[in-house]
mmCIF file of C-alpha atoms and ligand atoms in Angstrom:
data_model
loop_
_atom_site.group_PDB
_atom_site.id
_atom_site.type_symbol
_atom_site.label_atom_id
_atom_site.label_comp_id
_atom_site.label_asym_id
_atom_site.label_seq_id
_atom_site.Cartn_x
_atom_site.Cartn_y
_atom_site.Cartn_z
ATOM 1 C CA MET V 106 0.000 0.000 0.000
ATOM 2 C CA LYS V 107 1.248 3.506 -0.850
ATOM 3 C CA GLN V 108 2.042 5.908 1.996
ATOM 4 C CA LYS V 109 -0.394 8.775 2.438
ATOM 5 C CA ILE V 110 0.224 12.506 2.201
ATOM 6 C CA VAL V 111 -2.325 15.103 3.271
ATOM 7 C CA THR V 112 -2.388 18.772 2.413
ATOM 8 C CA GLY V 113 -4.769 21.698 2.001
ATOM 9 C CA ILE V 114 -4.982 25.335 1.005
ATOM 10 C CA THR V 115 -7.211 27.808 2.831
ATOM 11 C CA ALA V 116 -9.811 29.476 0.631
ATOM 12 C CA THR V 117 -9.183 32.983 1.971
ATOM 13 C CA GLY V 118 -7.947 34.602 -1.197
ATOM 14 C CA LYS V 119 -6.383 34.256 -4.588
ATOM 15 C CA LEU V 120 -3.687 31.599 -4.924
ATOM 16 C CA THR V 121 -0.178 32.993 -5.175
ATOM 17 C CA LEU V 122 3.037 31.867 -6.795
ATOM 18 C CA GLY V 123 4.178 31.177 -3.197
ATOM 19 C CA ASN V 124 1.387 28.618 -2.793
ATOM 20 C CA TYR V 125 2.376 27.013 -6.085
ATOM 21 C CA ILE V 126 6.119 26.840 -5.411
ATOM 22 C CA GLY V 127 5.861 26.027 -1.689
ATOM 23 C CA ALA V 128 2.937 23.618 -1.748
ATOM 24 C CA ILE V 129 1.456 22.548 -5.088
ATOM 25 C CA LYS V 130 4.551 21.928 -7.219
ATOM 26 C CA ASN V 131 5.900 19.350 -4.802
ATOM 27 C CA LEU V 132 2.655 17.388 -5.030
ATOM 28 C CA ILE V 133 2.844 17.056 -8.789
ATOM 29 C CA ASN V 134 6.143 15.208 -8.393
ATOM 30 C CA LEU V 135 4.790 12.966 -5.624
ATOM 31 C CA GLN V 136 1.486 11.887 -7.110
ATOM 32 C CA ASP V 137 2.841 8.696 -8.673
ATOM 33 C CA GLN V 138 4.521 7.321 -5.561
ATOM 34 C CA TYR V 139 2.095 8.390 -2.826
ATOM 35 C CA ASP V 140 -1.585 8.331 -2.040
ATOM 36 C CA LEU V 141 -2.410 12.048 -1.910
ATOM 37 C CA PHE V 142 -5.391 13.611 -0.086
ATOM 38 C CA ILE V 143 -5.609 17.209 -1.171
ATOM 39 C CA PHE V 144 -8.398 19.554 -0.232
ATOM 40 C CA VAL V 145 -9.637 23.110 -0.400
ATOM 41 C CA ALA V 146 -9.758 24.195 3.246
ATOM 42 C CA ASP V 147 -12.985 26.190 3.049
ATOM 43 C CA LEU V 148 -13.883 25.826 6.753
ATOM 44 C CA HIS V 149 -10.552 27.426 7.586
ATOM 45 C CA ALA V 150 -11.553 30.462 5.544
ATOM 46 C CA LEU V 151 -14.276 31.289 8.095
ATOM 47 C CA THR V 152 -11.841 32.230 10.853
ATOM 48 C CA THR V 153 -12.135 35.872 9.825
ATOM 49 C CA TYR V 154 -15.112 37.350 7.975
ATOM 50 C CA ILE V 155 -15.279 36.512 4.304
ATOM 51 C CA ASP V 156 -17.981 37.544 1.868
ATOM 52 C CA PRO V 157 -19.967 34.365 0.958
ATOM 53 C CA GLU V 158 -19.784 35.056 -2.785
ATOM 54 C CA GLN V 159 -16.064 35.599 -2.513
ATOM 55 C CA LEU V 160 -15.649 32.321 -0.641
ATOM 56 C CA ARG V 161 -17.623 30.446 -3.327
ATOM 57 C CA LYS V 162 -15.359 31.930 -5.994
ATOM 58 C CA ASN V 163 -12.139 31.218 -4.070
ATOM 59 C CA LYS V 164 -13.173 27.597 -3.543
ATOM 60 C CA LYS V 165 -13.773 27.029 -7.238
ATOM 61 C CA ASP V 166 -10.616 28.828 -8.301
ATOM 62 C CA ILE V 167 -8.386 26.845 -5.950
ATOM 63 C CA PHE V 168 -9.915 23.540 -7.003
ATOM 64 C CA ALA V 169 -9.572 24.367 -10.696
ATOM 65 C CA LEU V 170 -6.022 25.624 -10.177
ATOM 66 C CA TYR V 171 -4.975 22.426 -8.395
ATOM 67 C CA LEU V 172 -5.998 20.630 -11.595
ATOM 68 C CA ALA V 173 -4.532 23.227 -13.941
ATOM 69 C CA CYS V 174 -1.189 23.007 -12.140
ATOM 70 C CA GLY V 175 -1.016 19.329 -13.016
ATOM 71 C CA LEU V 176 -2.658 17.284 -10.268
ATOM 72 C CA ASP V 177 -4.189 14.241 -11.899
ATOM 73 C CA PRO V 178 -7.608 13.301 -10.462
ATOM 74 C CA GLU V 179 -6.998 9.679 -11.495
ATOM 75 C CA LYS V 180 -4.056 9.576 -9.116
ATOM 76 C CA VAL V 181 -4.982 11.925 -6.248
ATOM 77 C CA THR V 182 -8.068 12.436 -4.096
ATOM 78 C CA LEU V 183 -9.184 16.024 -4.473
ATOM 79 C CA PHE V 184 -12.064 17.409 -2.400
ATOM 80 C CA PHE V 185 -13.653 20.283 -0.500
ATOM 81 C CA GLN V 186 -13.134 20.119 3.272
ATOM 82 C CA SER V 187 -16.711 21.111 4.127
ATOM 83 C CA ASP V 188 -18.114 18.318 1.911
ATOM 84 C CA ILE V 189 -16.938 15.862 4.536
ATOM 85 C CA SER V 190 -18.660 16.426 7.855
ATOM 86 C CA ALA V 191 -16.089 14.237 9.642
ATOM 87 C CA HIS V 192 -13.735 17.269 9.557
ATOM 88 C CA SER V 193 -16.083 19.326 11.719
ATOM 89 C CA GLU V 194 -16.885 16.395 13.974
ATOM 90 C CA LEU V 195 -13.286 15.410 14.649
ATOM 91 C CA ASN V 196 -12.464 19.098 15.056
ATOM 92 C CA TRP V 197 -14.496 19.202 18.267
ATOM 93 C CA ILE V 198 -12.854 16.079 19.637
ATOM 94 C CA ILE V 199 -9.361 17.363 18.863
ATOM 95 C CA THR V 200 -10.170 20.837 20.200
ATOM 96 C CA SER V 201 -11.154 19.137 23.446
ATOM 97 C CA ILE V 202 -7.699 17.645 23.881
ATOM 98 C CA THR V 203 -5.853 20.869 22.945
ATOM 99 C CA ASN V 204 -4.659 23.276 25.636
ATOM 100 C CA MET V 205 -5.062 27.070 25.614
ATOM 101 C CA GLY V 206 -1.311 27.499 26.198
ATOM 102 C CA GLU V 207 -0.491 25.443 23.122
ATOM 103 C CA LEU V 208 -2.729 27.544 20.913
ATOM 104 C CA SER V 209 -1.525 30.831 22.428
ATOM 105 C CA ARG V 210 2.019 30.003 21.385
ATOM 106 C CA MET V 211 1.184 29.760 17.672
ATOM 107 C CA THR V 212 3.075 32.567 15.922
ATOM 108 C CA GLN V 213 0.512 32.794 13.122
ATOM 109 C CA PHE V 214 -2.221 33.459 15.703
ATOM 110 C CA LYS V 215 -0.113 36.178 17.303
ATOM 111 C CA ASP V 216 0.607 37.804 13.920
ATOM 112 C CA LYS V 217 -2.979 37.670 12.725
ATOM 113 C CA THR V 218 -4.482 39.042 15.925
ATOM 114 C CA GLN V 219 -2.055 41.947 15.829
ATOM 115 C CA ASN V 220 -3.382 42.883 12.390
ATOM 116 C CA ILE V 221 -6.971 42.636 13.567
ATOM 117 C CA VAL V 222 -6.308 44.943 16.488
ATOM 118 C CA LYS V 223 -4.681 47.406 14.118
ATOM 119 C CA GLN V 224 -7.481 47.263 11.574
ATOM 120 C CA GLU V 225 -10.175 47.913 14.104
ATOM 121 C CA ASN V 226 -8.467 50.868 15.748
ATOM 122 C CA GLY V 227 -7.629 49.157 18.963
ATOM 123 C CA THR V 228 -10.888 47.267 19.432
ATOM 124 C CA GLU V 229 -9.942 43.732 20.394
ATOM 125 C CA THR V 230 -12.395 41.462 18.643
ATOM 126 C CA ILE V 231 -10.499 38.254 18.113
ATOM 127 C CA PRO V 232 -12.575 35.481 16.528
ATOM 128 C CA VAL V 233 -12.285 32.203 18.457
ATOM 129 C CA GLY V 234 -11.920 30.381 15.131
ATOM 130 C CA LEU V 235 -8.580 32.071 14.607
ATOM 131 C CA PHE V 236 -7.432 30.739 17.970
ATOM 132 C CA VAL V 237 -8.584 27.134 17.558
ATOM 133 C CA TYR V 238 -7.691 26.902 13.879
ATOM 134 C CA PRO V 239 -4.637 24.628 14.511
ATOM 135 C CA SER V 240 -6.936 22.071 16.178
ATOM 136 C CA LEU V 241 -9.079 21.944 13.027
ATOM 137 C CA MET V 242 -5.922 21.606 10.958
ATOM 138 C CA SER V 243 -4.843 18.694 13.162
ATOM 139 C CA ALA V 244 -8.249 17.071 12.720
ATOM 140 C CA ASP V 245 -7.910 17.482 8.926
ATOM 141 C CA ILE V 246 -4.683 15.526 9.090
ATOM 142 C CA ILE V 247 -5.577 12.834 11.637
ATOM 143 C CA LEU V 248 -8.703 11.869 9.663
ATOM 144 C CA TYR V 249 -6.515 10.387 6.902
ATOM 145 C CA ASN V 250 -3.738 9.052 9.177
ATOM 146 C CA PRO V 251 -0.981 10.076 6.741
ATOM 147 C CA THR V 252 2.757 9.456 6.924
ATOM 148 C CA TYR V 253 3.498 12.969 5.656
ATOM 149 C CA VAL V 254 1.920 16.400 5.486
ATOM 150 C CA SER V 255 3.118 18.611 2.665
ATOM 151 C CA VAL V 256 3.399 22.281 3.691
ATOM 152 C CA GLY V 257 5.472 25.439 3.342
ATOM 153 C CA ILE V 258 7.663 26.478 6.250
ATOM 154 C CA ASP V 259 5.005 28.820 7.729
ATOM 155 C CA GLN V 260 2.820 25.811 8.650
ATOM 156 C CA LYS V 261 5.580 23.875 10.407
ATOM 157 C CA GLN V 262 4.593 25.008 13.887
ATOM 158 C CA HIS V 263 0.981 23.932 13.315
ATOM 159 C CA LEU V 264 2.215 20.546 12.204
ATOM 160 C CA GLU V 265 4.394 20.183 15.294
ATOM 161 C CA LEU V 266 1.316 20.815 17.390
ATOM 162 C CA CYS V 267 -0.496 18.138 15.406
ATOM 163 C CA GLN V 268 2.299 15.655 16.176
ATOM 164 C CA LYS V 269 1.959 16.467 19.862
ATOM 165 C CA LEU V 270 -1.800 15.988 19.746
ATOM 166 C CA VAL V 271 -1.443 12.652 17.967
ATOM 167 C CA LYS V 272 0.940 11.500 20.710
ATOM 168 C CA ARG V 273 -1.619 12.565 23.313
ATOM 169 C CA LEU V 274 -4.452 10.891 21.441
ATOM 170 C CA ASN V 275 -2.507 7.617 21.177
ATOM 171 C CA LYS V 276 -1.344 7.616 24.787
ATOM 172 C CA LYS V 277 -4.556 8.663 26.532
ATOM 173 C CA TYR V 278 -6.964 6.711 24.366
ATOM 174 C CA ASN V 279 -4.820 3.754 23.404
ATOM 175 C CA LEU V 280 -4.880 4.510 19.676
ATOM 176 C CA ASN V 281 -2.238 4.025 17.043
ATOM 177 C CA PHE V 282 -2.254 7.023 14.695
ATOM 178 C CA ASN V 283 0.897 8.071 12.810
ATOM 179 C CA GLU V 284 2.757 11.147 13.973
ATOM 180 C CA PRO V 285 2.763 12.877 10.580
ATOM 181 C CA LYS V 286 6.094 14.141 9.330
ATOM 182 C CA PRO V 287 6.431 17.462 7.493
ATOM 183 C CA LEU V 288 7.285 17.340 3.834
ATOM 184 C CA ILE V 289 8.786 20.701 2.959
ATOM 185 C CA SER V 290 10.088 21.510 -0.499
ATOM 186 C CA LYS V 291 13.864 22.008 -0.737
ATOM 187 C CA ILE V 292 13.463 25.141 -2.819
ATOM 188 C CA GLY V 293 10.942 27.891 -2.135
ATOM 189 C CA SER V 294 9.412 26.744 1.144
ATOM 190 C CA LYS V 295 8.925 30.465 1.867
ATOM 191 C CA ILE V 296 8.598 32.684 -1.193
ATOM 192 C CA LYS V 297 8.843 36.300 -0.106
ATOM 193 C CA SER V 298 6.736 39.367 -0.800
ATOM 194 C CA LEU V 299 8.001 41.260 -3.857
ATOM 195 C CA GLN V 300 7.623 44.561 -2.020
ATOM 196 C CA ASP V 301 9.054 43.514 1.344
ATOM 197 C CA PRO V 302 11.313 40.488 0.976
ATOM 198 C CA PHE V 303 11.451 40.028 4.751
ATOM 199 C CA LEU V 304 7.785 38.956 4.707
ATOM 200 C CA LYS V 305 6.224 35.932 3.025
ATOM 201 C CA MET V 306 4.231 36.305 -0.171
ATOM 202 C CA SER V 307 0.671 36.017 1.070
ATOM 203 C CA LYS V 308 -2.857 35.626 -0.308
ATOM 204 C CA SER V 309 -4.053 38.232 2.174
ATOM 205 C CA ASP V 310 -1.479 40.957 1.475
ATOM 206 C CA LYS V 311 -3.239 44.279 0.912
ATOM 207 C CA ASN V 312 -0.599 45.464 -1.552
ATOM 208 C CA GLU V 313 -1.353 43.751 -4.897
ATOM 209 C CA ASN V 314 2.228 44.362 -6.059
ATOM 210 C CA SER V 315 3.591 42.156 -3.274
ATOM 211 C CA SER V 316 2.202 38.930 -4.700
ATOM 212 C CA ILE V 317 1.979 37.196 -8.043
ATOM 213 C CA TYR V 318 -1.460 35.590 -8.217
ATOM 214 C CA LEU V 319 -1.828 32.506 -10.391
ATOM 215 C CA LEU V 320 -4.773 34.196 -12.084
ATOM 216 C CA ASP V 321 -3.013 37.546 -12.571
ATOM 217 C CA ASP V 322 -2.959 38.965 -16.062
ATOM 218 C CA PRO V 323 0.452 37.564 -17.174
ATOM 219 C CA GLU V 324 1.560 40.956 -18.477
ATOM 220 C CA LYS V 325 0.728 42.535 -15.118
ATOM 221 C CA ALA V 326 2.673 39.789 -13.344
ATOM 222 C CA TYR V 327 5.676 40.559 -15.553
ATOM 223 C CA LYS V 328 5.457 44.206 -14.477
ATOM 224 C CA LYS V 329 5.238 43.244 -10.788
ATOM 225 C CA ILE V 330 8.526 41.387 -11.135
ATOM 226 C CA GLN V 331 10.135 44.483 -12.725
ATOM 227 C CA LYS V 332 9.013 46.492 -9.657
ATOM 228 C CA ALA V 333 10.322 43.938 -7.124
ATOM 229 C CA VAL V 334 12.391 45.405 -4.300
ATOM 230 C CA THR V 335 16.083 44.432 -4.531
ATOM 231 C CA ASP V 336 19.186 46.236 -3.165
ATOM 232 C CA GLY V 337 21.786 48.678 -4.466
ATOM 233 C CA GLU V 338 24.660 46.286 -5.164
ATOM 234 C CA ASN V 339 23.724 45.074 -8.657
ATOM 235 C CA LYS V 340 25.652 41.806 -8.159
ATOM 236 C CA ILE V 341 23.813 38.506 -8.258
ATOM 237 C CA TYR V 342 24.823 35.857 -5.741
ATOM 238 C CA ILE V 343 23.188 33.763 -3.033
ATOM 239 C CA SER V 344 23.154 35.507 0.323
ATOM 240 C CA GLU V 345 20.667 35.775 3.192
ATOM 241 C CA ASP V 346 21.638 39.467 3.307
ATOM 242 C CA LYS V 347 20.131 39.957 -0.160
ATOM 243 C CA PRO V 348 16.559 38.716 0.432
ATOM 244 C CA GLY V 349 15.067 40.386 -2.664
ATOM 245 C CA ILE V 350 17.663 38.820 -4.980
ATOM 246 C CA LEU V 351 17.478 35.471 -3.206
ATOM 247 C CA ASN V 352 13.711 35.506 -3.698
ATOM 248 C CA LEU V 353 13.973 36.155 -7.451
ATOM 249 C CA LEU V 354 16.672 33.483 -7.794
ATOM 250 C CA THR V 355 14.457 31.041 -5.873
ATOM 251 C CA ILE V 356 11.472 31.726 -8.148
ATOM 252 C CA PHE V 357 13.709 31.271 -11.191
ATOM 253 C CA ALA V 358 15.259 28.029 -9.899
ATOM 254 C CA SER V 359 11.937 26.542 -8.912
ATOM 255 C CA LEU V 360 10.140 27.316 -12.183
ATOM 256 C CA LYS V 361 13.143 26.065 -14.176
ATOM 257 C CA ASP V 362 13.542 22.973 -11.991
ATOM 258 C CA ILE V 363 17.203 23.698 -11.296
ATOM 259 C CA THR V 364 19.119 24.226 -8.053
ATOM 260 C CA LEU V 365 19.662 27.639 -6.504
ATOM 261 C CA GLU V 366 23.386 27.286 -7.218
ATOM 262 C CA GLU V 367 22.664 26.609 -10.898
ATOM 263 C CA ALA V 368 20.479 29.717 -10.989
ATOM 264 C CA GLU V 369 23.273 31.744 -9.377
ATOM 265 C CA GLN V 370 25.714 30.423 -11.995
ATOM 266 C CA HIS V 371 23.287 31.325 -14.804
ATOM 267 C CA PHE V 372 23.224 34.977 -13.663
ATOM 268 C CA LYS V 373 26.922 35.189 -12.753
ATOM 269 C CA ASN V 374 27.912 37.971 -15.152
ATOM 270 C CA LYS V 375 24.476 39.563 -15.459
ATOM 271 C CA ASN V 376 22.819 42.485 -13.695
ATOM 272 C CA TYR V 377 19.520 43.052 -11.852
ATOM 273 C CA LYS V 378 17.812 44.228 -15.034
ATOM 274 C CA ASP V 379 18.677 40.918 -16.729
ATOM 275 C CA LEU V 380 17.502 38.963 -13.683
ATOM 276 C CA LYS V 381 14.153 40.748 -13.547
ATOM 277 C CA GLU V 382 13.685 40.400 -17.295
ATOM 278 C CA GLU V 383 14.319 36.638 -17.286
ATOM 279 C CA VAL V 384 12.270 35.965 -14.148
ATOM 280 C CA GLY V 385 9.485 38.196 -15.496
ATOM 281 C CA ILE V 386 9.286 36.292 -18.787
ATOM 282 C CA LEU V 387 9.425 32.942 -17.022
ATOM 283 C CA VAL V 388 6.590 33.871 -14.659
ATOM 284 C CA LYS V 389 4.539 35.324 -17.516
ATOM 285 C CA ASN V 390 4.896 32.123 -19.584
ATOM 286 C CA PHE V 391 4.113 29.966 -16.573
ATOM 287 C CA LEU V 392 0.899 31.882 -15.810
ATOM 288 C CA GLU V 393 -0.165 31.743 -19.466
ATOM 289 C CA SER V 394 0.194 27.963 -19.557
ATOM 290 C CA ILE V 395 -1.742 27.456 -16.300
ATOM 291 C CA GLN V 396 -4.507 29.864 -17.226
ATOM 292 C CA LYS V 397 -5.076 28.104 -20.542
ATOM 293 C CA LYS V 398 -5.803 24.872 -18.668
ATOM 294 C CA TYR V 399 -7.740 26.608 -15.871
ATOM 295 C CA LYS V 400 -10.593 27.529 -18.214
ATOM 296 C CA LYS V 401 -11.144 23.828 -18.936
ATOM 297 C CA THR V 402 -10.594 22.573 -15.388
ATOM 298 C CA LEU V 403 -13.243 24.981 -14.043
ATOM 299 C CA GLU V 404 -15.812 22.829 -15.837
ATOM 300 C CA GLN V 405 -14.548 19.600 -14.256
ATOM 301 C CA ILE V 406 -14.935 20.639 -10.613
ATOM 302 C CA GLU V 407 -18.345 19.127 -9.964
ATOM 303 C CA THR V 408 -17.515 15.654 -11.272
ATOM 304 C CA ILE V 409 -14.070 15.449 -9.734
ATOM 305 C CA SER V 410 -15.062 16.823 -6.322
ATOM 306 C CA LYS V 411 -17.881 14.281 -6.128
ATOM 307 C CA ILE V 412 -15.492 11.393 -6.694
ATOM 308 C CA GLY V 413 -13.036 12.960 -4.231
ATOM 309 C CA LYS V 414 -15.753 13.341 -1.629
ATOM 310 C CA GLU V 415 -16.662 9.659 -1.866
ATOM 311 C CA ARG V 416 -13.085 8.410 -1.649
ATOM 312 C CA ALA V 417 -12.086 10.751 1.161
ATOM 313 C CA SER V 418 -15.193 10.280 3.301
ATOM 314 C CA LYS V 419 -14.761 6.516 3.316
ATOM 315 C CA ILE V 420 -11.367 6.787 5.007
ATOM 316 C CA ALA V 421 -12.283 9.791 7.133
ATOM 317 C CA ASN V 422 -15.385 8.085 8.509
ATOM 318 C CA GLU V 423 -13.481 4.899 9.372
ATOM 319 C CA ASN V 424 -10.858 6.816 11.338
ATOM 320 C CA LEU V 425 -13.475 9.016 12.983
ATOM 321 C CA LEU V 426 -15.408 5.947 14.113
ATOM 322 C CA ASN V 427 -12.300 4.431 15.711
ATOM 323 C CA ILE V 428 -11.651 7.664 17.578
ATOM 324 C CA LYS V 429 -15.281 7.948 18.690
ATOM 325 C CA LYS V 430 -15.144 4.404 20.041
ATOM 326 C CA ALA V 431 -11.911 5.136 21.885
ATOM 327 C CA PHE V 432 -13.469 8.243 23.487
ATOM 328 C CA GLY V 433 -16.569 6.376 24.605
ATOM 329 C CA LEU V 434 -18.839 8.138 22.155
ATOM 330 C CA LYS V 435 -19.734 4.797 20.555
HETATM 331 P P1 TYM J 16 -2.320 28.412 3.346
HETATM 332 O O1 TYM J 16 -3.603 28.429 2.615
HETATM 333 O O2 TYM J 16 -1.880 29.640 4.054
HETATM 334 O O3 TYM J 16 -1.173 27.991 2.350
HETATM 335 C C1 TYM J 16 -1.281 26.826 1.566
HETATM 336 C C2 TYM J 16 0.080 26.186 1.422
HETATM 337 O O4 TYM J 16 0.964 27.091 0.761
HETATM 338 C C3 TYM J 16 2.127 27.286 1.566
HETATM 339 N N1 TYM J 16 2.539 28.682 1.407
HETATM 340 C C4 TYM J 16 3.740 29.066 0.951
HETATM 341 N N2 TYM J 16 4.816 28.357 0.580
HETATM 342 C C5 TYM J 16 5.905 29.058 0.156
HETATM 343 N N3 TYM J 16 5.947 30.407 0.114
HETATM 344 C C6 TYM J 16 4.880 31.155 0.489
HETATM 345 N N4 TYM J 16 4.944 32.472 0.418
HETATM 346 C C7 TYM J 16 3.701 30.482 0.927
HETATM 347 N N5 TYM J 16 2.490 30.900 1.357
HETATM 348 C C8 TYM J 16 1.790 29.794 1.647
HETATM 349 C C9 TYM J 16 1.670 26.990 2.995
HETATM 350 O O5 TYM J 16 2.752 26.643 3.830
HETATM 351 C C10 TYM J 16 0.723 25.837 2.776
HETATM 352 O O6 TYM J 16 1.435 24.617 2.659
HETATM 353 N N6 TYM J 16 -3.577 25.903 7.461
HETATM 354 C C11 TYM J 16 -3.179 25.761 6.075
HETATM 355 C C12 TYM J 16 -4.179 24.958 5.262
HETATM 356 C C13 TYM J 16 -4.522 23.644 5.867
HETATM 357 C C14 TYM J 16 -3.714 22.482 5.872
HETATM 358 C C15 TYM J 16 -4.470 21.514 6.571
HETATM 359 C C16 TYM J 16 -2.458 22.199 5.334
HETATM 360 C C17 TYM J 16 -5.671 23.387 6.521
HETATM 361 N N7 TYM J 16 -5.641 22.090 6.958
HETATM 362 C C18 TYM J 16 -3.948 20.236 6.757
HETATM 363 C C19 TYM J 16 -1.948 20.899 5.543
HETATM 364 C C20 TYM J 16 -2.713 19.951 6.249
HETATM 365 C C21 TYM J 16 -3.049 27.142 5.455
HETATM 366 O O7 TYM J 16 -3.667 28.078 5.872
HETATM 367 O O8 TYM J 16 -2.278 27.174 4.354
#
């Protein structure tokens, strides 16, 4: 039997090149050897207010983009999180074995609540969903009992919490779930914002120029790369002290399927203008090829998500039942 990998993308906004390089691209290479459970995390999108129409659109776009990027529905199980009620049910059970202290230590929670406080002029309205979100994420994973969870570096802390919760679940309730290991891509596990290369490229960034969206007009994406923040040196080499350059080299290497060192070698005697030009063209061509397929894959969502729902709920319900029995609910 193939080993399982689980992963998801939250339906809060438009998919970025960071999501592709850090999360999706890896999956394309793994789909032959592993049994992949990949979902659109729509329940996760409710942690802060989202317009219902917007959520419906995000869900569809992410699903269609998973397919357009090259995930093969014959090989992987692709579904919407909220189509499988076991996610919500296990969420409550897992939340009940999570401690407040553990959730308070999550850096993403701290970052996001800071923004909320700022946005609302000091009024502290922190949605509980934002706080307990890592418990839902753990439930998402445990339901499929995978060997690995594929994520970018920003989700590592959530995954470590999941491992801790699995240990607790096994010990207290005499169960035997896997402690899922992180699967983090070697290149581009944290693609940076084009406008502030100390921050990650994010779906929820307010500045449109910070992120390349997979559905951006390719010409516009090219221009965003030309405007990317770099430094004054005009020499291209790998260094943590040159985050803007390192980011562009990482995007180049990942889309070309070469190492960072090979990318550095390629630009050895070139300048920043050359780098931006080549990365810009590469990104533009990449978006064009995805968007061509996306128009077709939009029409396949209903059929494929139905098959995915059936396959995923079978496994999810079996694992949920075992947990319910162990807790005395059955
Ligand atoms: P989300 O939606 O923020 O991101 C989806 C995936 O993309 C990765 N990622 C990045 N990788 C590289 N560079 C970036 N700039 C970048 N931005 C995002 C993320 O690490 C992630 O792998 N909580 C998750 C969704 C989720 C999930 C799960 C994931 C819900 N349940 C269970 C795995 C397993 C999230 O919000 O990811």
